[in-house]
Amino acid sequence: MFQKVHLRLTLLCTGITAIIMIIMSFCYLYVSETGLYRNQFQAFKNDMNTISTNLEQQTVISMEWLSKMEAQGNYLFFVLDNGTPFLFNQLNDPKENSSRDILLQESRDAYTSQSDLEVSTRTGVFTTITHCEYEFTSPSTETKYYGSVIRMGSPDSTLEVIVLSSLLNLENQIREQRLRFLLIDVAAVLLLSIFSWFFTGKLLKPIVENQKKQALFIASASHELRTPLSVILSAAECCKSAPPERRDGFLKTICQEGLRVSSLVSDMLTLSQSDNQRFPIRMEPTELDTLLMNSYEAFQPLAQEKSISLSIELPEGALPACPADPERISQVISILIHNAISYTPEHGKITLSVSKHKERFHISVTDNGIGISDEDKKKIFDRFYRVEKSRSTKDHFGLGLSIAYEIVKAHGGNIQVSDVLGGGSCFTVVL
Ligand code: ADP
């Protein structure tokens, strides 16, 4: 399922960024190309201005001058004297001449078909010069041209110079630019898809892990619930057919197992609340030494029952109050003492202590019990983890330390476990 989501997210990320990138590329190309055409047309107009000024100053238009101008500006010149093509137009080879004639005709057609052209007029000493620039696409070569018609008129004759400039180079330049953008866009989309794949993978990783944990939690919870429930069912079944004097025994079993189920369900509820960030922590100034003392008194009978010596070490002066939820911290202390009593053999020793180092409060529960291996130390805070299932008593589900961990984490503190010299474990809560 996550593979599909991963793929879809990658496609979505790549798709959206690619669309944005392509739109931006189009906008850039549009602005850049219109700018290029505008500049080219302006440069052509300026050149035509210069050429018309030169023409104005010449009494005779020489062929050398026309050839030089053609070669310099990449322009085509056509000179018409009173509408008749000038000799210059016929200098090239016949094949070229015919294509030049076609182009001249096309340019004249384009010029006459455009009525709203801007005409620049300059009145010289001998004559009046007008020039007018326009754009057209040659149907024969399918190439765009800029054209200019320069007219010099005197009362008895009109000289018309038609200058054409092919936009082939500019169009090639634009085509190359488009191709470059296309290649850049394709490369960027490829890179984006790789990046999106890793990025969405990283995003999904905690979700996948969380889902695995949830599945494991449900499997372990069902397993733990099945045992007491099957005991309850079979005891109830036996109770139905049992003689009255034996029913009490079965009812007692049902009650005991019912209590186990209820305690397991409440533990699971606590953990689920913590997972959903609905873990109510009511911070208030708390006297940790008093809390520890209360727990010490509460567990004294249980310790005595197992012939375990339970002692408490408090600092000489009164401890300042610590901001904490007293009920939750009492729950943590109870879990630690309960574990210490469970995993410490008879005649063992458990010591409770509280102290303040710098700005931190340390609550420790130390026992000289069976201890925890380094390998297990990494796992004991996991849900439903028990070092040796057979070693734990029936009321140990492997949830105590994970609850303690969540409570301490919600307080912004931490919980550590270390070995005790001579055997045993020391759990320290730092707040
Ligand atoms: P449980 O309810 O089984 O005690 P916990 O989460 O409280 O579950 O503890 C996880 C495991 O850590 C226990 O099963 C036990 O093996 C180990 N453990 C916890 N406290 C101690 C201790 N004081 N000494 C030795 N082992 C301990």
Short mmCIF file of C-alpha atoms and ligand atoms in Angstrom, two decimals:
data_model
loop_
_atom_site.label_atom_id
_atom_site.label_comp_id
_atom_site.label_asym_id
_atom_site.label_seq_id
_atom_site.Cartn_x
_atom_site.Cartn_y
_atom_site.Cartn_z
CA MET A 1 0.00 0.00 0.00
CA PHE A 2 2.79 2.40 0.95
CA GLN A 3 4.61 1.64 -2.33
CA LYS A 4 1.58 2.91 -4.22
CA VAL A 5 1.29 6.01 -2.02
CA HIS A 6 5.03 6.60 -2.46
CA LEU A 7 4.74 6.40 -6.23
CA ARG A 8 1.67 8.63 -6.32
CA LEU A 9 3.28 11.24 -4.08
CA THR A 10 6.40 11.21 -6.25
CA LEU A 11 4.30 11.68 -9.39
CA LEU A 12 2.30 14.46 -7.73
CA CYS A 13 5.40 16.34 -6.52
CA THR A 14 7.18 15.93 -9.85
CA GLY A 15 4.04 16.79 -11.82
CA ILE A 16 3.28 19.98 -9.91
CA THR A 17 6.87 21.26 -9.94
CA ALA A 18 7.29 20.29 -13.60
CA ILE A 19 4.09 22.16 -14.57
CA ILE A 20 5.24 25.26 -12.66
CA MET A 21 8.68 25.03 -14.28
CA ILE A 22 7.28 24.59 -17.78
CA ILE A 23 4.88 27.53 -17.35
CA MET A 24 7.78 29.68 -16.11
CA SER A 25 9.97 28.57 -19.03
CA PHE A 26 7.20 29.49 -21.49
CA CYS A 27 6.78 32.90 -19.86
CA TYR A 28 10.54 33.49 -19.97
CA LEU A 29 10.80 32.39 -23.61
CA TYR A 30 7.85 34.57 -24.59
CA VAL A 31 9.31 37.68 -22.92
CA SER A 32 12.81 36.97 -24.25
CA GLU A 33 11.68 36.26 -27.83
CA THR A 34 9.40 39.29 -28.09
CA GLY A 35 12.31 41.37 -26.73
CA LEU A 36 14.67 39.91 -29.33
CA TYR A 37 12.26 40.64 -32.20
CA ARG A 38 11.60 44.16 -30.89
CA ASN A 39 15.34 44.92 -30.59
CA GLN A 40 16.07 43.46 -34.00
CA PHE A 41 13.30 45.55 -35.60
CA GLN A 42 14.53 48.67 -33.82
CA ALA A 43 18.11 47.98 -35.00
CA PHE A 44 16.80 47.50 -38.57
CA LYS A 45 14.90 50.80 -38.36
CA ASN A 46 18.03 52.58 -37.13
CA ASP A 47 20.06 51.08 -39.98
CA MET A 48 17.44 52.23 -42.48
CA ASN A 49 17.63 55.72 -41.02
CA THR A 50 21.40 55.72 -41.52
CA ILE A 51 21.10 54.32 -45.03
CA SER A 52 18.49 56.91 -46.01
CA THR A 53 20.78 59.67 -44.65
CA ASN A 54 23.65 58.25 -46.72
CA LEU A 55 21.44 58.11 -49.77
CA GLU A 56 20.40 61.70 -49.25
CA GLN A 57 24.04 62.79 -49.28
CA GLN A 58 24.93 60.92 -52.48
CA THR A 59 24.31 62.42 -55.83
CA VAL A 60 25.00 59.09 -57.57
CA ILE A 61 24.24 55.66 -56.11
CA SER A 62 27.24 53.53 -57.03
CA MET A 63 27.13 49.75 -57.41
CA GLU A 64 30.18 49.45 -55.13
CA TRP A 65 28.31 51.24 -52.40
CA LEU A 66 25.27 48.97 -52.78
CA SER A 67 27.40 45.77 -52.82
CA LYS A 68 29.33 47.00 -49.78
CA MET A 69 26.10 47.72 -47.91
CA GLU A 70 24.68 44.30 -48.83
CA ALA A 71 27.80 42.55 -47.60
CA GLN A 72 28.03 44.58 -44.39
CA GLY A 73 24.51 44.41 -43.11
CA ASN A 74 23.36 41.07 -44.41
CA TYR A 75 20.76 43.01 -46.35
CA LEU A 76 19.29 42.63 -49.83
CA PHE A 77 19.02 45.82 -51.82
CA PHE A 78 16.64 46.44 -54.71
CA VAL A 79 16.79 49.74 -56.50
CA LEU A 80 13.92 50.89 -58.72
CA ASP A 81 14.24 53.97 -60.84
CA ASN A 82 10.76 55.32 -61.57
CA GLY A 83 9.43 51.79 -60.95
CA THR A 84 12.01 50.08 -63.27
CA PRO A 85 14.52 47.72 -61.67
CA PHE A 86 17.98 49.20 -61.59
CA LEU A 87 20.92 47.43 -63.25
CA PHE A 88 22.24 46.42 -59.81
CA ASN A 89 19.36 43.95 -59.46
CA GLN A 90 20.62 41.99 -62.48
CA LEU A 91 24.24 41.45 -61.45
CA ASN A 92 23.97 37.99 -59.97
CA ASP A 93 23.51 34.66 -61.73
CA PRO A 94 20.11 34.15 -63.42
CA LYS A 95 18.86 31.53 -60.93
CA GLU A 96 19.57 33.80 -58.00
CA ASN A 97 18.08 36.69 -59.85
CA SER A 98 14.79 34.89 -60.32
CA SER A 99 14.51 34.10 -56.60
CA ARG A 100 15.44 37.73 -55.80
CA ASP A 101 12.70 38.87 -58.16
CA ILE A 102 10.16 36.62 -56.43
CA LEU A 103 11.26 37.99 -53.05
CA LEU A 104 11.01 41.56 -54.32
CA GLN A 105 7.49 40.90 -55.55
CA GLU A 106 6.48 39.29 -52.26
CA SER A 107 7.89 42.19 -50.29
CA ARG A 108 6.09 44.73 -52.49
CA ASP A 109 2.82 42.78 -52.07
CA ALA A 110 3.31 42.70 -48.29
CA TYR A 111 4.09 46.43 -48.27
CA THR A 112 1.03 47.41 -50.26
CA SER A 113 -1.25 45.15 -48.23
CA GLN A 114 -0.30 46.87 -44.95
CA SER A 115 -2.06 50.21 -44.65
CA ASP A 116 -1.22 51.30 -41.09
CA LEU A 117 2.58 51.53 -41.51
CA GLU A 118 4.57 54.30 -39.88
CA VAL A 119 6.35 56.47 -42.47
CA SER A 120 9.38 58.62 -41.56
CA THR A 121 9.91 61.66 -43.73
CA ARG A 122 13.01 63.83 -44.02
CA THR A 123 13.26 66.85 -46.33
CA GLY A 124 16.77 67.25 -47.70
CA VAL A 125 18.40 69.97 -49.82
CA PHE A 126 17.58 68.36 -53.18
CA THR A 127 14.90 65.89 -52.38
CA THR A 128 12.38 64.51 -49.85
CA ILE A 129 13.18 61.10 -48.43
CA THR A 130 10.61 58.79 -46.84
CA HIS A 131 11.23 55.39 -45.40
CA CYS A 132 8.88 52.86 -43.95
CA GLU A 133 9.67 49.53 -42.25
CA TYR A 134 7.45 46.46 -42.09
CA GLU A 135 7.57 42.74 -41.41
CA PHE A 136 6.46 39.92 -43.69
CA THR A 137 6.83 36.20 -44.22
CA SER A 138 7.96 35.12 -47.66
CA PRO A 139 5.53 32.44 -48.92
CA SER A 140 8.22 30.99 -51.24
CA THR A 141 10.99 30.55 -48.64
CA GLU A 142 8.77 30.51 -45.54
CA THR A 143 11.22 32.87 -43.89
CA LYS A 144 10.43 36.04 -42.03
CA TYR A 145 11.87 39.31 -43.34
CA TYR A 146 12.03 42.89 -42.27
CA GLY A 147 11.57 45.20 -45.21
CA SER A 148 12.06 48.89 -45.74
CA VAL A 149 10.96 51.03 -48.64
CA ILE A 150 13.10 54.16 -48.98
CA ARG A 151 11.73 56.69 -51.46
CA MET A 152 13.57 59.70 -52.76
CA GLY A 153 11.41 61.95 -54.80
CA SER A 154 12.07 64.98 -56.92
CA PRO A 155 9.44 66.57 -59.14
CA ASP A 156 10.60 64.67 -62.25
CA SER A 157 11.89 61.30 -60.90
CA THR A 158 11.41 58.84 -58.04
CA LEU A 159 14.08 56.50 -56.79
CA GLU A 160 12.90 53.62 -54.65
CA VAL A 161 15.32 51.50 -52.62
CA ILE A 162 13.85 48.37 -51.06
CA VAL A 163 15.97 46.80 -48.34
CA LEU A 164 15.20 43.34 -47.01
CA SER A 165 16.74 41.67 -43.98
CA SER A 166 16.20 37.96 -43.39
CA LEU A 167 15.33 36.86 -39.85
CA LEU A 168 16.69 33.37 -40.50
CA ASN A 169 19.62 33.85 -38.10
CA LEU A 170 17.40 35.22 -35.37
CA GLU A 171 14.91 32.39 -35.86
CA ASN A 172 17.73 29.83 -35.68
CA GLN A 173 18.97 31.50 -32.50
CA ILE A 174 15.45 31.35 -31.04
CA ARG A 175 15.08 27.70 -32.10
CA GLU A 176 18.38 26.86 -30.37
CA GLN A 177 17.26 28.69 -27.24
CA ARG A 178 13.98 26.74 -27.22
CA LEU A 179 15.87 23.46 -27.63
CA ARG A 180 18.22 24.38 -24.77
CA PHE A 181 15.22 25.13 -22.57
CA LEU A 182 13.56 21.87 -23.54
CA LEU A 183 16.71 19.91 -22.64
CA ILE A 184 17.07 21.80 -19.35
CA ASP A 185 13.39 21.16 -18.54
CA VAL A 186 13.68 17.43 -19.31
CA ALA A 187 16.84 17.14 -17.17
CA ALA A 188 15.18 19.14 -14.38
CA VAL A 189 12.06 16.93 -14.46
CA LEU A 190 14.28 13.83 -14.25
CA LEU A 191 16.24 15.26 -11.33
CA LEU A 192 13.00 16.38 -9.69
CA SER A 193 11.48 12.92 -9.96
CA ILE A 194 14.59 11.36 -8.35
CA PHE A 195 14.59 14.02 -5.63
CA SER A 196 10.81 13.59 -5.08
CA TRP A 197 11.24 9.81 -4.81
CA PHE A 198 13.82 10.19 -2.03
CA PHE A 199 12.05 13.12 -0.39
CA THR A 200 8.63 11.43 -0.24
CA GLY A 201 10.35 8.20 0.86
CA LYS A 202 11.88 10.08 3.77
CA LEU A 203 8.51 11.68 4.57
CA LEU A 204 6.75 8.33 4.53
CA LYS A 205 9.41 6.50 6.56
CA PRO A 206 8.10 7.51 10.00
CA ILE A 207 4.53 6.74 8.88
CA VAL A 208 5.57 3.28 7.63
CA GLU A 209 7.47 2.61 10.85
CA ASN A 210 4.56 3.85 12.91
CA GLN A 211 2.19 1.62 11.01
CA LYS A 212 4.49 -1.37 11.59
CA LYS A 213 4.62 -0.52 15.30
CA GLN A 214 0.83 -0.22 15.42
CA ALA A 215 0.44 -3.60 13.73
CA LEU A 216 2.90 -5.15 16.17
CA PHE A 217 1.12 -3.48 19.08
CA ILE A 218 -2.26 -4.84 17.99
CA ALA A 219 -0.81 -8.32 17.46
CA SER A 220 0.86 -8.31 20.89
CA ALA A 221 -2.22 -6.84 22.58
CA SER A 222 -4.49 -9.47 21.03
CA HIS A 223 -2.07 -12.16 22.11
CA GLU A 224 -1.96 -10.86 25.70
CA LEU A 225 -5.74 -10.47 25.86
CA ARG A 226 -6.41 -13.95 24.48
CA THR A 227 -4.88 -15.77 27.45
CA PRO A 228 -6.96 -14.22 30.27
CA LEU A 229 -10.07 -14.22 28.11
CA SER A 230 -9.78 -17.91 27.33
CA VAL A 231 -9.25 -18.59 31.06
CA ILE A 232 -12.39 -16.53 31.83
CA LEU A 233 -14.41 -18.40 29.18
CA SER A 234 -13.34 -21.85 30.32
CA ALA A 235 -13.87 -20.95 34.02
CA ALA A 236 -17.35 -19.66 33.16
CA GLU A 237 -18.05 -22.87 31.22
CA CYS A 238 -16.90 -25.01 34.16
CA CYS A 239 -18.87 -22.85 36.58
CA LYS A 240 -22.10 -23.72 34.73
CA SER A 241 -21.78 -27.46 35.39
CA ALA A 242 -19.76 -27.35 38.65
CA PRO A 243 -21.34 -28.28 41.99
CA PRO A 244 -22.17 -25.17 44.10
CA GLU A 245 -19.25 -25.68 46.55
CA ARG A 246 -16.69 -25.47 43.66
CA ARG A 247 -18.27 -22.48 41.93
CA ASP A 248 -16.55 -19.95 44.23
CA GLY A 249 -13.13 -21.08 43.00
CA PHE A 250 -14.13 -20.58 39.35
CA LEU A 251 -15.71 -17.20 40.11
CA LYS A 252 -12.49 -16.13 41.85
CA THR A 253 -10.49 -17.08 38.75
CA ILE A 254 -12.93 -15.14 36.55
CA CYS A 255 -12.54 -12.05 38.79
CA GLN A 256 -8.73 -12.29 38.83
CA GLU A 257 -8.45 -12.68 35.07
CA GLY A 258 -11.07 -9.93 34.60
CA LEU A 259 -8.87 -7.60 36.67
CA ARG A 260 -5.85 -8.56 34.52
CA VAL A 261 -7.77 -7.75 31.35
CA SER A 262 -8.93 -4.46 32.83
CA SER A 263 -5.38 -3.49 33.87
CA LEU A 264 -4.02 -4.42 30.43
CA VAL A 265 -6.76 -2.42 28.69
CA SER A 266 -6.07 0.62 30.88
CA ASP A 267 -2.33 0.36 30.10
CA MET A 268 -3.08 0.20 26.39
CA LEU A 269 -5.42 3.17 26.70
CA THR A 270 -2.67 5.21 28.39
CA LEU A 271 -0.23 4.40 25.58
CA SER A 272 -2.79 5.13 22.88
CA GLN A 273 -3.55 8.51 24.51
CA SER A 274 0.16 9.28 24.50
CA ASP A 275 0.42 8.32 20.81
CA ASN A 276 -2.48 10.61 19.92
CA GLN A 277 -0.96 13.48 21.92
CA ARG A 278 -3.96 13.30 24.25
CA PHE A 279 -1.89 12.51 27.29
CA PRO A 280 -3.17 14.85 30.00
CA ILE A 281 -0.23 16.22 32.02
CA ARG A 282 -1.17 18.69 34.73
CA MET A 283 2.04 20.42 35.75
CA GLU A 284 2.18 21.84 39.25
CA PRO A 285 4.91 22.45 41.84
CA THR A 286 5.49 18.94 43.19
CA GLU A 287 7.48 17.81 46.17
CA LEU A 288 9.23 14.78 44.76
CA ASP A 289 10.56 13.66 48.17
CA THR A 290 6.98 13.46 49.48
CA LEU A 291 5.88 11.50 46.41
CA LEU A 292 8.75 9.04 46.85
CA MET A 293 8.01 8.69 50.55
CA ASN A 294 4.35 7.87 49.79
CA SER A 295 5.36 5.20 47.27
CA TYR A 296 7.88 3.80 49.73
CA GLU A 297 5.13 3.39 52.32
CA ALA A 298 2.70 1.90 49.80
CA PHE A 299 5.16 -0.79 48.62
CA GLN A 300 6.55 -1.65 52.06
CA PRO A 301 4.03 -4.50 52.66
CA LEU A 302 4.71 -6.09 49.23
CA ALA A 303 8.48 -5.88 49.82
CA GLN A 304 8.11 -7.44 53.23
CA GLU A 305 6.01 -10.25 51.78
CA LYS A 306 9.03 -11.11 49.57
CA SER A 307 11.51 -10.48 52.42
CA ILE A 308 13.06 -7.65 50.42
CA SER A 309 14.58 -4.73 52.25
CA LEU A 310 13.12 -1.50 50.85
CA SER A 311 14.93 1.67 51.94
CA ILE A 312 14.75 5.35 51.02
CA GLU A 313 17.47 8.01 50.84
CA LEU A 314 16.34 11.63 50.96
CA PRO A 315 18.50 14.78 50.86
CA GLU A 316 19.16 16.38 54.21
CA GLY A 317 17.46 19.69 53.46
CA ALA A 318 14.03 20.03 51.91
CA LEU A 319 14.03 19.71 48.12
CA PRO A 320 12.59 22.63 46.12
CA ALA A 321 9.35 21.85 44.33
CA CYS A 322 9.67 20.41 40.83
CA PRO A 323 7.15 21.30 38.09
CA ALA A 324 5.51 17.93 37.37
CA ASP A 325 2.22 16.04 37.34
CA PRO A 326 2.26 14.34 40.78
CA GLU A 327 -0.16 11.58 39.76
CA ARG A 328 1.82 10.63 36.65
CA ILE A 329 5.20 10.75 38.40
CA SER A 330 3.76 8.55 41.20
CA GLN A 331 2.70 6.13 38.44
CA VAL A 332 6.30 6.06 37.10
CA ILE A 333 7.76 5.46 40.58
CA SER A 334 5.23 2.66 41.19
CA ILE A 335 6.16 0.95 37.90
CA LEU A 336 9.87 1.08 38.77
CA ILE A 337 9.38 -0.18 42.37
CA HIS A 338 6.97 -2.87 41.23
CA ASN A 339 9.52 -4.08 38.65
CA ALA A 340 12.36 -3.94 41.19
CA ILE A 341 10.36 -6.10 43.63
CA SER A 342 9.39 -8.50 40.81
CA TYR A 343 12.92 -8.96 39.50
CA THR A 344 14.76 -9.06 42.82
CA PRO A 345 14.99 -12.41 44.58
CA GLU A 346 14.08 -12.91 48.26
CA HIS A 347 16.29 -11.13 50.82
CA GLY A 348 17.32 -8.67 48.14
CA LYS A 349 17.68 -4.92 48.61
CA ILE A 350 15.93 -2.01 46.92
CA THR A 351 16.87 1.61 47.52
CA LEU A 352 14.81 4.65 46.51
CA SER A 353 16.44 8.06 46.31
CA VAL A 354 15.77 11.58 45.08
CA SER A 355 18.28 14.40 44.61
CA LYS A 356 18.83 17.61 42.69
CA HIS A 357 21.88 18.21 40.50
CA LYS A 358 22.12 21.66 38.99
CA GLU A 359 18.65 22.32 37.56
CA ARG A 360 17.64 18.65 37.33
CA PHE A 361 15.86 16.31 39.71
CA HIS A 362 16.98 12.68 39.79
CA ILE A 363 14.71 9.92 41.11
CA SER A 364 16.44 6.52 41.35
CA VAL A 365 15.23 3.01 42.06
CA THR A 366 18.19 0.67 42.63
CA ASP A 367 17.97 -3.07 43.23
CA ASN A 368 20.42 -5.91 43.56
CA GLY A 369 18.22 -8.24 41.55
CA ILE A 370 18.76 -10.22 38.35
CA GLY A 371 19.97 -7.23 36.34
CA ILE A 372 19.48 -6.52 32.64
CA SER A 373 21.92 -7.40 29.84
CA ASP A 374 23.25 -4.62 27.60
CA GLU A 375 21.33 -6.10 24.65
CA ASP A 376 18.03 -6.01 26.57
CA LYS A 377 18.65 -2.51 27.92
CA LYS A 378 17.99 -1.22 24.37
CA LYS A 379 14.63 -2.99 24.15
CA ILE A 380 13.02 -2.90 27.60
CA PHE A 381 11.24 0.40 26.84
CA ASP A 382 9.58 -1.16 23.78
CA ARG A 383 5.93 -2.10 24.07
CA PHE A 384 5.18 -5.66 25.16
CA TYR A 385 8.89 -6.43 25.47
CA ARG A 386 9.78 -8.82 28.27
CA VAL A 387 13.29 -10.14 28.69
CA GLU A 388 12.13 -13.68 29.28
CA LYS A 389 8.42 -14.21 29.12
CA SER A 390 8.64 -17.22 31.37
CA ARG A 391 10.55 -15.16 33.96
CA SER A 392 7.75 -12.61 34.39
CA THR A 393 4.75 -13.11 36.59
CA LYS A 394 1.23 -13.12 35.17
CA ASP A 395 0.58 -9.42 35.84
CA HIS A 396 3.57 -8.33 33.77
CA PHE A 397 2.63 -7.53 30.18
CA GLY A 398 5.79 -5.71 29.18
CA LEU A 399 4.02 -2.33 29.09
CA GLY A 400 5.16 -0.81 32.41
CA LEU A 401 8.44 0.71 31.24
CA SER A 402 6.97 1.96 27.95
CA ILE A 403 4.27 3.80 29.94
CA ALA A 404 6.96 5.20 32.29
CA TYR A 405 8.98 6.30 29.25
CA GLU A 406 5.99 8.12 27.68
CA ILE A 407 5.13 9.89 30.94
CA VAL A 408 8.72 11.07 31.50
CA LYS A 409 8.99 12.12 27.83
CA ALA A 410 5.76 14.15 28.19
CA HIS A 411 7.47 15.96 31.09
CA GLY A 412 10.47 16.77 28.87
CA GLY A 413 12.71 14.50 30.95
CA ASN A 414 14.39 11.19 30.36
CA ILE A 415 14.70 7.75 31.94
CA GLN A 416 17.92 5.75 32.03
CA VAL A 417 18.94 2.31 33.20
CA SER A 418 22.38 1.29 34.41
CA ASP A 419 24.05 -1.71 36.03
CA VAL A 420 24.75 -1.89 39.74
CA LEU A 421 28.10 -3.07 41.01
CA GLY A 422 27.68 -6.64 42.25
CA GLY A 423 24.53 -7.21 40.13
CA GLY A 424 21.20 -5.53 39.81
CA SER A 425 19.76 -2.50 37.98
CA CYS A 426 19.38 1.17 38.67
CA PHE A 427 16.57 3.10 36.93
CA THR A 428 16.96 6.89 37.04
CA VAL A 429 14.30 9.39 36.05
CA VAL A 430 15.70 12.85 35.25
CA LEU A 431 13.22 15.75 35.35
P1 ADP B 1 6.81 -5.87 32.70
O1 ADP B 1 5.42 -5.47 32.94
O2 ADP B 1 6.95 -7.16 32.01
O3 ADP B 1 7.67 -5.72 33.88
P2 ADP B 1 8.18 -3.61 31.80
O4 ADP B 1 8.00 -2.82 30.57
O5 ADP B 1 7.96 -2.90 33.07
O6 ADP B 1 7.29 -4.86 31.63
O7 ADP B 1 9.62 -4.22 31.79
C1 ADP B 1 10.13 -4.81 30.62
C2 ADP B 1 11.14 -5.88 30.96
O8 ADP B 1 12.30 -5.24 31.53
C3 ADP B 1 10.66 -6.81 31.97
O9 ADP B 1 9.97 -7.88 31.38
C4 ADP B 1 11.92 -7.29 32.64
O10 ADP B 1 12.45 -8.37 31.94
C5 ADP B 1 12.86 -6.11 32.49
N1 ADP B 1 12.99 -5.37 33.77
C6 ADP B 1 12.30 -4.27 34.13
N2 ADP B 1 12.72 -3.83 35.35
C7 ADP B 1 13.67 -4.68 35.75
C8 ADP B 1 14.50 -4.77 36.91
N3 ADP B 1 14.40 -3.89 37.91
N4 ADP B 1 15.40 -5.77 36.97
C9 ADP B 1 15.51 -6.66 35.96
N5 ADP B 1 14.76 -6.63 34.83
C10 ADP B 1 13.86 -5.66 34.73
#
